[in-house]
Structures are given as structure tokens and as C-alpha cells.
PDB file of C-alpha atoms in Angstrom:
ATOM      1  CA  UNK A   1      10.497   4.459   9.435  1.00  0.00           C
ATOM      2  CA  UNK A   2       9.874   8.190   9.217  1.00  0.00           C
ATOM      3  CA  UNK A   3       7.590   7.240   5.967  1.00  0.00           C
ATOM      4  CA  UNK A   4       5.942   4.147   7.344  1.00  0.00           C
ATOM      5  CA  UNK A   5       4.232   5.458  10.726  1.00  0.00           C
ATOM      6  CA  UNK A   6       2.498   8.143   9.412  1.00  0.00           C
ATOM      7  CA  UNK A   7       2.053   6.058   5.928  1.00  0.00           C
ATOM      8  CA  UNK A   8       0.185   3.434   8.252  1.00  0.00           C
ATOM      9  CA  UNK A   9      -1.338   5.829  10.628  1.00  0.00           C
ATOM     10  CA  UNK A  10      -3.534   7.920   8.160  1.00  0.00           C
ATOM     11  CA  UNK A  11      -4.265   4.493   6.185  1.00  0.00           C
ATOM     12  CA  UNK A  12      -5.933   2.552   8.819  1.00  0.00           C
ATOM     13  CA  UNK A  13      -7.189   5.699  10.300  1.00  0.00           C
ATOM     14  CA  UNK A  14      -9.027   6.922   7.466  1.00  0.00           C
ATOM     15  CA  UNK A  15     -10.549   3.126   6.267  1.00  0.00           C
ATOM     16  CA  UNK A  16     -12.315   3.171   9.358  1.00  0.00           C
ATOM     17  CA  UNK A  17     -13.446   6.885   8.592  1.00  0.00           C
ATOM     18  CA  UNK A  18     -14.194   5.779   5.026  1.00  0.00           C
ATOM     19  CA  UNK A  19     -15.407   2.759   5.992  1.00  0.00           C
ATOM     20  CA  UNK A  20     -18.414   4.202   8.186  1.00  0.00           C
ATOM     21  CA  UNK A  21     -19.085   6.913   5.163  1.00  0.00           C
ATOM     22  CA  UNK A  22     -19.767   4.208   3.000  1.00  0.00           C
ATOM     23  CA  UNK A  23     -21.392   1.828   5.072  1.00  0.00           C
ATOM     24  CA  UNK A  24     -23.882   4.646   5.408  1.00  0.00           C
ATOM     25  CA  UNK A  25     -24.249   5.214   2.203  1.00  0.00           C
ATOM     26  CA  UNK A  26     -24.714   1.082   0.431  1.00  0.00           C
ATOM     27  CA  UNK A  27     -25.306  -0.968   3.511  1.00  0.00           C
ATOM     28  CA  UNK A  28     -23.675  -2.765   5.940  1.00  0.00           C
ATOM     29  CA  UNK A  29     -23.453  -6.157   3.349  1.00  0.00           C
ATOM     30  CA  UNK A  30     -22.302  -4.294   0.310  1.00  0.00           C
ATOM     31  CA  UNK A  31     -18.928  -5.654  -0.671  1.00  0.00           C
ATOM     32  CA  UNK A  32     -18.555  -2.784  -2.239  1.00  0.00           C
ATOM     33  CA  UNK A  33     -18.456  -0.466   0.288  1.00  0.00           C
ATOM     34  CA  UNK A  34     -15.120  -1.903   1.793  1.00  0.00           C
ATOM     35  CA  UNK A  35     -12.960  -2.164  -1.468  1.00  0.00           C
ATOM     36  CA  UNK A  36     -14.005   2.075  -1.912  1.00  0.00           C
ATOM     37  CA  UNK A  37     -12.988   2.992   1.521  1.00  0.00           C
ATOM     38  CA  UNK A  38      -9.599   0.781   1.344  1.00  0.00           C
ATOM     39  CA  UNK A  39      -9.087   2.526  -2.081  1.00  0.00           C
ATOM     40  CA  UNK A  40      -9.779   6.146  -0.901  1.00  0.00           C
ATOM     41  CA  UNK A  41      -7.823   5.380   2.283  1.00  0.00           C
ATOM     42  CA  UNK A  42      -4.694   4.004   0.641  1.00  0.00           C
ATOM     43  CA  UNK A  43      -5.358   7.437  -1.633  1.00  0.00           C
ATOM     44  CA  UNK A  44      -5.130   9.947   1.309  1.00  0.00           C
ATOM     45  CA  UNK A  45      -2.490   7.869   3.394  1.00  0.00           C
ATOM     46  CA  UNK A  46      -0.100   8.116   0.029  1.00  0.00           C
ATOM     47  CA  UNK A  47      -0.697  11.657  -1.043  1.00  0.00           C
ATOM     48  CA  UNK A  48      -0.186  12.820   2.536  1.00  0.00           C
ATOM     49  CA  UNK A  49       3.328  11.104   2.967  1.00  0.00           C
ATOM     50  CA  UNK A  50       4.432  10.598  -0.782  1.00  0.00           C
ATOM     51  CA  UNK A  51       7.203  13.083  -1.180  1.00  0.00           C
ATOM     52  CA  UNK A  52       8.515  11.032   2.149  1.00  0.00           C
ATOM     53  CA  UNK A  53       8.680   8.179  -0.298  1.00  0.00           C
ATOM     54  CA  UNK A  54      10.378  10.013  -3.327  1.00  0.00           C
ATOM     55  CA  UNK A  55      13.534  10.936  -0.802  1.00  0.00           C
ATOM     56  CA  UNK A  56      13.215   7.101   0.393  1.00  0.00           C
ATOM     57  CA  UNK A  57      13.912   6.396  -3.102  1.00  0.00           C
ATOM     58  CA  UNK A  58      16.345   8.883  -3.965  1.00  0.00           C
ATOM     59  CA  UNK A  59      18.612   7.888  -0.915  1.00  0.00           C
ATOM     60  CA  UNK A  60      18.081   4.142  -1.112  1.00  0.00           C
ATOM     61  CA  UNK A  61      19.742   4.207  -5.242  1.00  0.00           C
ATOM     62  CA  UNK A  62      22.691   6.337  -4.092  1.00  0.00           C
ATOM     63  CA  UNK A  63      25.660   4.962  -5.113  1.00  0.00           C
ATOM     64  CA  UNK A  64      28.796   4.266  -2.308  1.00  0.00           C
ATOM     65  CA  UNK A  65      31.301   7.065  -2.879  1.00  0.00           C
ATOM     66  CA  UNK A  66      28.822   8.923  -5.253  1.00  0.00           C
ATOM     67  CA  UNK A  67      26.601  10.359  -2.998  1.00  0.00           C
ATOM     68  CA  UNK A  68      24.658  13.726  -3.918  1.00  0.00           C
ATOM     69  CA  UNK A  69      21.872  13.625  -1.049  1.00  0.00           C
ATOM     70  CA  UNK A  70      23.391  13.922   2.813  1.00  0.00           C
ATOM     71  CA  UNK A  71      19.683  13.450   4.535  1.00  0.00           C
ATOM     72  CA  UNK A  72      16.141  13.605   4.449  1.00  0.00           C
ATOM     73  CA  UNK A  73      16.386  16.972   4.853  1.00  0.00           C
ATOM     74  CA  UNK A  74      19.017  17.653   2.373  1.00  0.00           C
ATOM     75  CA  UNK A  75      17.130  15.181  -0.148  1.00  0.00           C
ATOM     76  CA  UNK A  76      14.196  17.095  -0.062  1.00  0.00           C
ATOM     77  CA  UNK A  77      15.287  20.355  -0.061  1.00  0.00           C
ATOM     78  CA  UNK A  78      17.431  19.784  -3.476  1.00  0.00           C
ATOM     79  CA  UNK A  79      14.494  18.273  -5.225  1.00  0.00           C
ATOM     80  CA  UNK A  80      12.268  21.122  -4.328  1.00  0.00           C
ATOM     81  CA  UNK A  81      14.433  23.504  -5.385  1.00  0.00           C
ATOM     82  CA  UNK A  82      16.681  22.148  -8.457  1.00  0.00           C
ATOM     83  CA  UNK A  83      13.577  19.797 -10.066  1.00  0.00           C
ATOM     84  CA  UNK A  84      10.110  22.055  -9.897  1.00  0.00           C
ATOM     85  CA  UNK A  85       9.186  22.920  -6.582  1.00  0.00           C
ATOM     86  CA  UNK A  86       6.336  20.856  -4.821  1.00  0.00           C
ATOM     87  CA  UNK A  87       5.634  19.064  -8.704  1.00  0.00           C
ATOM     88  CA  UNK A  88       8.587  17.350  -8.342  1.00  0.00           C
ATOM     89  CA  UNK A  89       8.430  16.270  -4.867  1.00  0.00           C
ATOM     90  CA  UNK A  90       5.442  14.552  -6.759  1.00  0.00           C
ATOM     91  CA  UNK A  91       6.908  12.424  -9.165  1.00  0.00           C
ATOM     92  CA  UNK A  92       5.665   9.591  -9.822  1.00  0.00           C
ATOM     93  CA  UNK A  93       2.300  10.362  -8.236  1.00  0.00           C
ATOM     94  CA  UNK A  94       0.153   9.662 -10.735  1.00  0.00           C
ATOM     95  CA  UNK A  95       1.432   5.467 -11.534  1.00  0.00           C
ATOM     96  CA  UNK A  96       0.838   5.506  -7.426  1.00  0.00           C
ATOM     97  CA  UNK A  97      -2.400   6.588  -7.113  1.00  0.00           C
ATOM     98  CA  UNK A  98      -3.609   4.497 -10.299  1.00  0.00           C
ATOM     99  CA  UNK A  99      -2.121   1.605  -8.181  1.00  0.00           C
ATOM    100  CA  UNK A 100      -2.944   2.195  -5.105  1.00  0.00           C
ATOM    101  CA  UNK A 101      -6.215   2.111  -5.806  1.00  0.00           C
ATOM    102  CA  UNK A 102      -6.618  -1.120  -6.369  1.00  0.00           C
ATOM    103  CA  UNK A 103      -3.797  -2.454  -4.119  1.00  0.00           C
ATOM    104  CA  UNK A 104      -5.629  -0.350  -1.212  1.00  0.00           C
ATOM    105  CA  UNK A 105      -8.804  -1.404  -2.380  1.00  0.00           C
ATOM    106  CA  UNK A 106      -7.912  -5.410  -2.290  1.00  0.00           C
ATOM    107  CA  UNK A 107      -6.129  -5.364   0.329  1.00  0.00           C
ATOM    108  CA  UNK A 108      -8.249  -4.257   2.660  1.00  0.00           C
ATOM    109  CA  UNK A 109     -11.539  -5.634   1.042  1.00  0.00           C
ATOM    110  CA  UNK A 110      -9.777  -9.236   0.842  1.00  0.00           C
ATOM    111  CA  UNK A 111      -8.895  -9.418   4.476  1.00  0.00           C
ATOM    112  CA  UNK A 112     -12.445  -8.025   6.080  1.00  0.00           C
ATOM    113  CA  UNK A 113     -13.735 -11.075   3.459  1.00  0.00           C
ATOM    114  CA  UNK A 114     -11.630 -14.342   4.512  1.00  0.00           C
ATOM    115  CA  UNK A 115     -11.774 -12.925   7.840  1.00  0.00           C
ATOM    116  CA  UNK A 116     -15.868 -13.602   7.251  1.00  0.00           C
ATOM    117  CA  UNK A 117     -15.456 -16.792   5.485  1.00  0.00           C
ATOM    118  CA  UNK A 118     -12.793 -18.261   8.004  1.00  0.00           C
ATOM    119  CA  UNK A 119     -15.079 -17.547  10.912  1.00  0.00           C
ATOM    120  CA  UNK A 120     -18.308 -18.585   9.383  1.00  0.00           C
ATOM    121  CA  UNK A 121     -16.880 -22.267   8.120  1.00  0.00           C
ATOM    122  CA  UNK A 122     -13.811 -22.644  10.242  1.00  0.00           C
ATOM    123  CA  UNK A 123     -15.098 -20.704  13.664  1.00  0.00           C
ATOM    124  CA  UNK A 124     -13.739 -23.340  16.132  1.00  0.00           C
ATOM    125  CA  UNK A 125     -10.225 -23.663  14.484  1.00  0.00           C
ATOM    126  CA  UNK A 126      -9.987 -19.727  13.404  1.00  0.00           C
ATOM    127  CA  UNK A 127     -11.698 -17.581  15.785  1.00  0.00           C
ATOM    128  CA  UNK A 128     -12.851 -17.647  19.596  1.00  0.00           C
ATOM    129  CA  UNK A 129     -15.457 -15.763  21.368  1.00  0.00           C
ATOM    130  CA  UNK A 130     -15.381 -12.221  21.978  1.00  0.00           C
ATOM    131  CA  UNK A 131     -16.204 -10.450  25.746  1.00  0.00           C
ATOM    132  CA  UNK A 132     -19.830  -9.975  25.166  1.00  0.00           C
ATOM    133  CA  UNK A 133     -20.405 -13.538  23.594  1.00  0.00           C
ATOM    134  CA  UNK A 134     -21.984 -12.240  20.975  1.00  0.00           C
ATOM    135  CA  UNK A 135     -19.656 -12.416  18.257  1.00  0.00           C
ATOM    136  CA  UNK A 136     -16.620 -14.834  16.859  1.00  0.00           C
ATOM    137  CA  UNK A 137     -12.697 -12.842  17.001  1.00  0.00           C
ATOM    138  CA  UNK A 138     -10.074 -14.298  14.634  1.00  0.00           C
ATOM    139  CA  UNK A 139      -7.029 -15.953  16.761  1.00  0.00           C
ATOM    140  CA  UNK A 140      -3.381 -14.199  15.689  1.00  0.00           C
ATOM    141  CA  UNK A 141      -2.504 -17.111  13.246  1.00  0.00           C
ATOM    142  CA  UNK A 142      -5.660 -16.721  11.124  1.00  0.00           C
ATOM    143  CA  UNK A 143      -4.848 -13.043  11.096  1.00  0.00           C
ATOM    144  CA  UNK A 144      -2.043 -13.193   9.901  1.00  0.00           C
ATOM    145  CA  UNK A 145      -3.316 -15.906   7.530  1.00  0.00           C
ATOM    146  CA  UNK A 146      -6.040 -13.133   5.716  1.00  0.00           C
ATOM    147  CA  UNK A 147      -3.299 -10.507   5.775  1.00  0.00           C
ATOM    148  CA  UNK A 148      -0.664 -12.073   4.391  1.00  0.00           C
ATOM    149  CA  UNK A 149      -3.230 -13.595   1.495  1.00  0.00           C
ATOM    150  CA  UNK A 150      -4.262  -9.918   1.151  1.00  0.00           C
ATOM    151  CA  UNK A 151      -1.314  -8.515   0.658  1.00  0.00           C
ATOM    152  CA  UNK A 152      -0.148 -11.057  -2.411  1.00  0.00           C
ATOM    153  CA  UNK A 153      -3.277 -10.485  -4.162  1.00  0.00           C
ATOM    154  CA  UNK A 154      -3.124  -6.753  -4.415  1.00  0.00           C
ATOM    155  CA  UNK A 155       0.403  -6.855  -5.005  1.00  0.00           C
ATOM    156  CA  UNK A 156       0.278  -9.034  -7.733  1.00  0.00           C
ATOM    157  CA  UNK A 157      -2.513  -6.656  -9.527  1.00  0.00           C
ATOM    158  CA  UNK A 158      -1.210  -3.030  -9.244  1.00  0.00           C
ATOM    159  CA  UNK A 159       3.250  -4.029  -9.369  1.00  0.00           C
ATOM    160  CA  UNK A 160       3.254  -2.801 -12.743  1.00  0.00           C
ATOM    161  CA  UNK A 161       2.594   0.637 -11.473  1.00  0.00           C
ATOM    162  CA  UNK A 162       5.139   0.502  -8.700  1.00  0.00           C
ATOM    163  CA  UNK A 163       7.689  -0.110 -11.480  1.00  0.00           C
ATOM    164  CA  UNK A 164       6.663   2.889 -13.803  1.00  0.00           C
ATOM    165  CA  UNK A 165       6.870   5.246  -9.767  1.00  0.00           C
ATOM    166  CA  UNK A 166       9.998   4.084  -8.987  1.00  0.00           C
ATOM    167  CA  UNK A 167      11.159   4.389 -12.744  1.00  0.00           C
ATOM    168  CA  UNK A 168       9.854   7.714 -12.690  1.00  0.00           C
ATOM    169  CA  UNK A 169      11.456   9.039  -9.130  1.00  0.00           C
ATOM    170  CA  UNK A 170      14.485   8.103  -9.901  1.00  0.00           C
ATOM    171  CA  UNK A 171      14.428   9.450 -13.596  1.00  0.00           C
ATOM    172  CA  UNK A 172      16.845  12.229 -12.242  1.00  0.00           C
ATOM    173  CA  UNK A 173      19.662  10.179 -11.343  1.00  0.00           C
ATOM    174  CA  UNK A 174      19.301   7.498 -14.645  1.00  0.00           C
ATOM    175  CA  UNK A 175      21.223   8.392 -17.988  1.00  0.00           C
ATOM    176  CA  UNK A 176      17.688   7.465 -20.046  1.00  0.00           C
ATOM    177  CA  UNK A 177      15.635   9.545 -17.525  1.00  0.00           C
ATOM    178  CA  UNK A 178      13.796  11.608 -19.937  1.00  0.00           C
ATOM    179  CA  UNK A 179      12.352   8.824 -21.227  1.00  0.00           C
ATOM    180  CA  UNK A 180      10.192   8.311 -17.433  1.00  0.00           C
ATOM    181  CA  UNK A 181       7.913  11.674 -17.611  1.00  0.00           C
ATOM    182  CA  UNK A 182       4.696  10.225 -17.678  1.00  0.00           C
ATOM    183  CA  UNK A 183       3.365   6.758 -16.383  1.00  0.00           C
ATOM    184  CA  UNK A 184       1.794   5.251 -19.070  1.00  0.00           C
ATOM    185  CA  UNK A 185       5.160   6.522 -21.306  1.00  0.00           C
ATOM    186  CA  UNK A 186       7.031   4.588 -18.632  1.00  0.00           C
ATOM    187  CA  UNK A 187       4.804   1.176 -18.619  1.00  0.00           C
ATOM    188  CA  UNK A 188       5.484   1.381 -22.763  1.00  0.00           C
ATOM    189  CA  UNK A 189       9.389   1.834 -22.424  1.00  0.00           C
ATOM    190  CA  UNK A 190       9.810  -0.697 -20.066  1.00  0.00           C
ATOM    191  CA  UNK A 191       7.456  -3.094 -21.558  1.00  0.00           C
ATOM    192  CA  UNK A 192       8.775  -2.606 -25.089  1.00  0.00           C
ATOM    193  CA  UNK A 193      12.660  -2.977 -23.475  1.00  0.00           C
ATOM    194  CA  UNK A 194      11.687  -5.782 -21.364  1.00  0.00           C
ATOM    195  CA  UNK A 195       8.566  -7.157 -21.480  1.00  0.00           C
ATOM    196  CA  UNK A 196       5.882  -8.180 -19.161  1.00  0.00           C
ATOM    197  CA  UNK A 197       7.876 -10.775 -16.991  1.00  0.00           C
ATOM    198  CA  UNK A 198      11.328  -9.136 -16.688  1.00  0.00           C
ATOM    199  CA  UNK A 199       9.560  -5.945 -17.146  1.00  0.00           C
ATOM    200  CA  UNK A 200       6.515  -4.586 -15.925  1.00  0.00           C
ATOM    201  CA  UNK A 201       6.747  -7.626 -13.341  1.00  0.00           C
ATOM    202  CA  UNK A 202      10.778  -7.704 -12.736  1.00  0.00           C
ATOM    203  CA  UNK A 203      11.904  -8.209  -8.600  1.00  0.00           C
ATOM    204  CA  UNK A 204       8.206  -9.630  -8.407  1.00  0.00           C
ATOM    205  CA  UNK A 205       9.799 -12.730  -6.397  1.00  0.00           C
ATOM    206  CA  UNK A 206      11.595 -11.010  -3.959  1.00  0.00           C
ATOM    207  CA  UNK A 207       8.807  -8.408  -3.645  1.00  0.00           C
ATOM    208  CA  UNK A 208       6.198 -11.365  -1.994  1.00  0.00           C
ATOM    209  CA  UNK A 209       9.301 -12.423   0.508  1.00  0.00           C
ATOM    210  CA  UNK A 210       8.833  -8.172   1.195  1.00  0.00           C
ATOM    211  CA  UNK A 211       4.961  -7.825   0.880  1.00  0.00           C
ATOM    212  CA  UNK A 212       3.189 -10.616   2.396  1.00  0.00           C
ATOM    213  CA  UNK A 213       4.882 -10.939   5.763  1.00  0.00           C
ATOM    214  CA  UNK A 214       4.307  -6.698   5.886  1.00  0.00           C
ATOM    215  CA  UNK A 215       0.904  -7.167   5.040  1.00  0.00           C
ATOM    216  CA  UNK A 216       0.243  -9.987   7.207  1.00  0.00           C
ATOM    217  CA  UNK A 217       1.722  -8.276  10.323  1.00  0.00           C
ATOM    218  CA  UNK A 218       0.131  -4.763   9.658  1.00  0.00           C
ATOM    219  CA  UNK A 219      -3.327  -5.972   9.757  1.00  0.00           C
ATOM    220  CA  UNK A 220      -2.540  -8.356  12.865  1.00  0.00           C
ATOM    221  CA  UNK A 221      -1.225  -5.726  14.495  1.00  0.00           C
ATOM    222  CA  UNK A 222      -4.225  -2.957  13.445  1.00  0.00           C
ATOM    223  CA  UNK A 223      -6.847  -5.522  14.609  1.00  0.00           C
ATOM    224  CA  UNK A 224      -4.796  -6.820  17.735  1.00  0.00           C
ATOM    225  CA  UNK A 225      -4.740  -2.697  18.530  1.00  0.00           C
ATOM    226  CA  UNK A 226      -8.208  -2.413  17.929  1.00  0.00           C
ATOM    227  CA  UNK A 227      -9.003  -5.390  20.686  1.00  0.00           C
ATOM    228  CA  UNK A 228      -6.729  -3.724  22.842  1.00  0.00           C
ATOM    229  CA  UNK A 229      -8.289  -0.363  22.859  1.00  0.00           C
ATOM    230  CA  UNK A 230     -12.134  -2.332  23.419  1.00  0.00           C
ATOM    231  CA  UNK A 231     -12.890  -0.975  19.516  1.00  0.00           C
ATOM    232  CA  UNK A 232     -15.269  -3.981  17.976  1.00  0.00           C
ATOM    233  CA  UNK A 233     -13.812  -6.362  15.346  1.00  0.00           C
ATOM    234  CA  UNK A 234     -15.620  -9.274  15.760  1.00  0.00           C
ATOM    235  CA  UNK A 235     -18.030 -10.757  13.256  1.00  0.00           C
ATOM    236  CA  UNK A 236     -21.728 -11.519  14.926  1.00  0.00           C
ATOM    237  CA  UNK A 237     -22.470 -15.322  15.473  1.00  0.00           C
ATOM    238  CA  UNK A 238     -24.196 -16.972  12.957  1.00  0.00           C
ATOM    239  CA  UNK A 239     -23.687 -14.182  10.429  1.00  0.00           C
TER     240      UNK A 239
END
């Protein structure tokens, strides 16, 4: 939780900052546009709360009655100090940004698309009309609908490089560790050890009953916020 709010905060924050930039910039129809501001705001959300997520991960593989971290406090003052300073507060970074990019990127570019699509073929069943009349709104079940869709697709592109972070943050605490210094070192061990199914894409299962109904719900909720604080999200009839 102390990860995840100011995770989703700067995210959704920064796409609509991003968002604007590059609307300027290629037009309010480019495709493009979208997928580069979801990339560069999944970018800045993760580098400003990623050594949140290395302590996540450090206290989350502790072992009962083995336990070398106390706290968040504790867990990140023992990295900084016994692994490298701020570097190793860091580890890991680089597999994360590599797949953010395009798990930001689709995620965010997917859902502003089938949110299009359902309310230009499907406006009576998906959407309803906004204050003004001027535009179509998607109703909460479509919503979740285009997140949850969202959120499997991008998943399923960039896992490989949330296996080589978490390989890599907890390299400390693993007997093979020195083996997880660099990402693409990391995607070659375990993809040489394991393969590409029980390796690069092991816990992928379990990870969709994880990802899609967190993806679906975050971008409900960050549209259903934007209604209620009279921000525009509707899509203009006939568009």
C-alpha cells in the first residue's frame, strides 16, 4: 500500500501530463501519441517509487523464523548501506524500465482504444450520454471490460522482464545470486535453466488472476474519479 498510492498517483498523473505534450506535438488522432505518454508515464511513476518496490520484494521472500529485515525502514536502510548505496536500492531497474515501457505503453494505449471502438459500434449497450450531450461516457461494466483486456495484453508482452527484476532484487538473499547482475544475463540463465514456459513465463497463470482484475479496477476507478471531479472523458458523438 505504501508503494501502490504513490505508484498510481504519479502514473495517471503524469499520462495526462504526457498525454497533452504529445497530443501537441502528433495530433489529436495519432495512436501514437497515447502508447508514448503511457510509456513515459509508467517510466516516471516506477523510477520515482522503485526502491519502494525492491523492500516490497525483499520482505515479501523472507523466510518464517529467518527473518533479516524488521520494516520498511529497516529494509531500506540495510540495502543502502551493506549493498551500494542508492545503486542498489536500484536493482533491477534496468529489466523494469525495458518492461515497463511497453506494459505502460499498452496498457494505457489499449484501453483509450476499445474504449473508442466500444462506444463507436456498441454506444447504446456500452456508453450513455455525458452532461453536455455532446459526447458518449463508457458505463462501469465496459470499463472495467477495456481495463481488464488492457491489463492481460501488456502483461503478457513485457512478464519476461518482471522475472529477470524480481530475479535480480532478490539476488542477495539466493545461493546462485551472482549469477542475476545484469538483465539480459538474467533472461539467459533462466531461459537456459528453464526455458520459455516454466521460465521466462513461470507464475504467468496466477499472475492474470493478479493483473487483470488490478488493471480493470485502476482504470475504472481513474476514469470514475475523473467524472467525479467534472474532468472530460467522454468520446464526441459520431467520432
Amino acid at each position: 500500500m505504501v508503494r501502490i498510492f504513490p505508484y498510481a498517483a504519479v502514473q495517471f498523473m503524469s499520462y495526462e501530463q504526457y498525454k497533452k505534450l504529445m497530443t501537441n506535438l502528433l495530433g489529436q488522432q495519432s495512436h501514437v501519441s497515447k502508447l508514448i505518454a503511457g510509456s513515459c508515464a509508467g517510466v516516471t511513476a516506477v523510477t520515482c517509487t522503485y526502491p519502494l518496490d525492491m523492500v516490497r520484494a525483499r520482505l515479501a521472500f523472507q523466510v518464517t523464523g529467518e527473518h533479516v529485515y524488521t520494516g520498511i525502514r529497516h529494509t531500506m536502510r540495510t540495502i543502502f548501506h551493506q549493498e551500494g548505496g542508492y545503486r542498489a536500492l536500484y536493482k533491477g531497474f534496468s529489466p523494469t524500465i525495458l518492461g515497463m515501457i511497453p506494459y505502460a505503453g499498452l496498457s494505457f494505449y489499449t484501453f483509450e482504444r476499445l474504449k473508442l471502438l466500444l462506444l463507436e459500434h456498441f454506444p447504446s449497450w456500452c456508453g450513455s450520454t455525458n452532461h453536455s450531450g455532446t459526447g458518449l461516457i463508457l458505463n462501469v461494466p465496459s470499463k472495467l471490460l477495456c481495463g481488464g483486456f488492457a491489463g492481460a495484453l501488456a502483461q503478457s508482452i513485457s512478464y519476461p522482464f518482471d522475472v529477470a527484476r524480481r530475479r535480480m532484487q532478490l539476488a542477495e538473499m539466493m545461493k546462485e545470486g551472482h549469477k542475476f547482475r545484469t538483465w539480459y544475463g538474467t533472461l539467459a540463465v533462466v531461459w537456459r535453466t528453464h526455458g520459455v514456459v516454466a521460465g521466462l513465463y513461470r507464475g504467468m497463470t496466477i499472475n492474470y488472476f493478479r493483473a487483470i482484475p488490478m488493471m480493470a479496477v485502476s482504470f475504472s476507478t481513474y476514469e470514475v474519479m475523473k467524472q467525479l471531479l467534472q474532468l472530460d472523458t467522454s468520446v464526441a458523438k459520431g467520432s
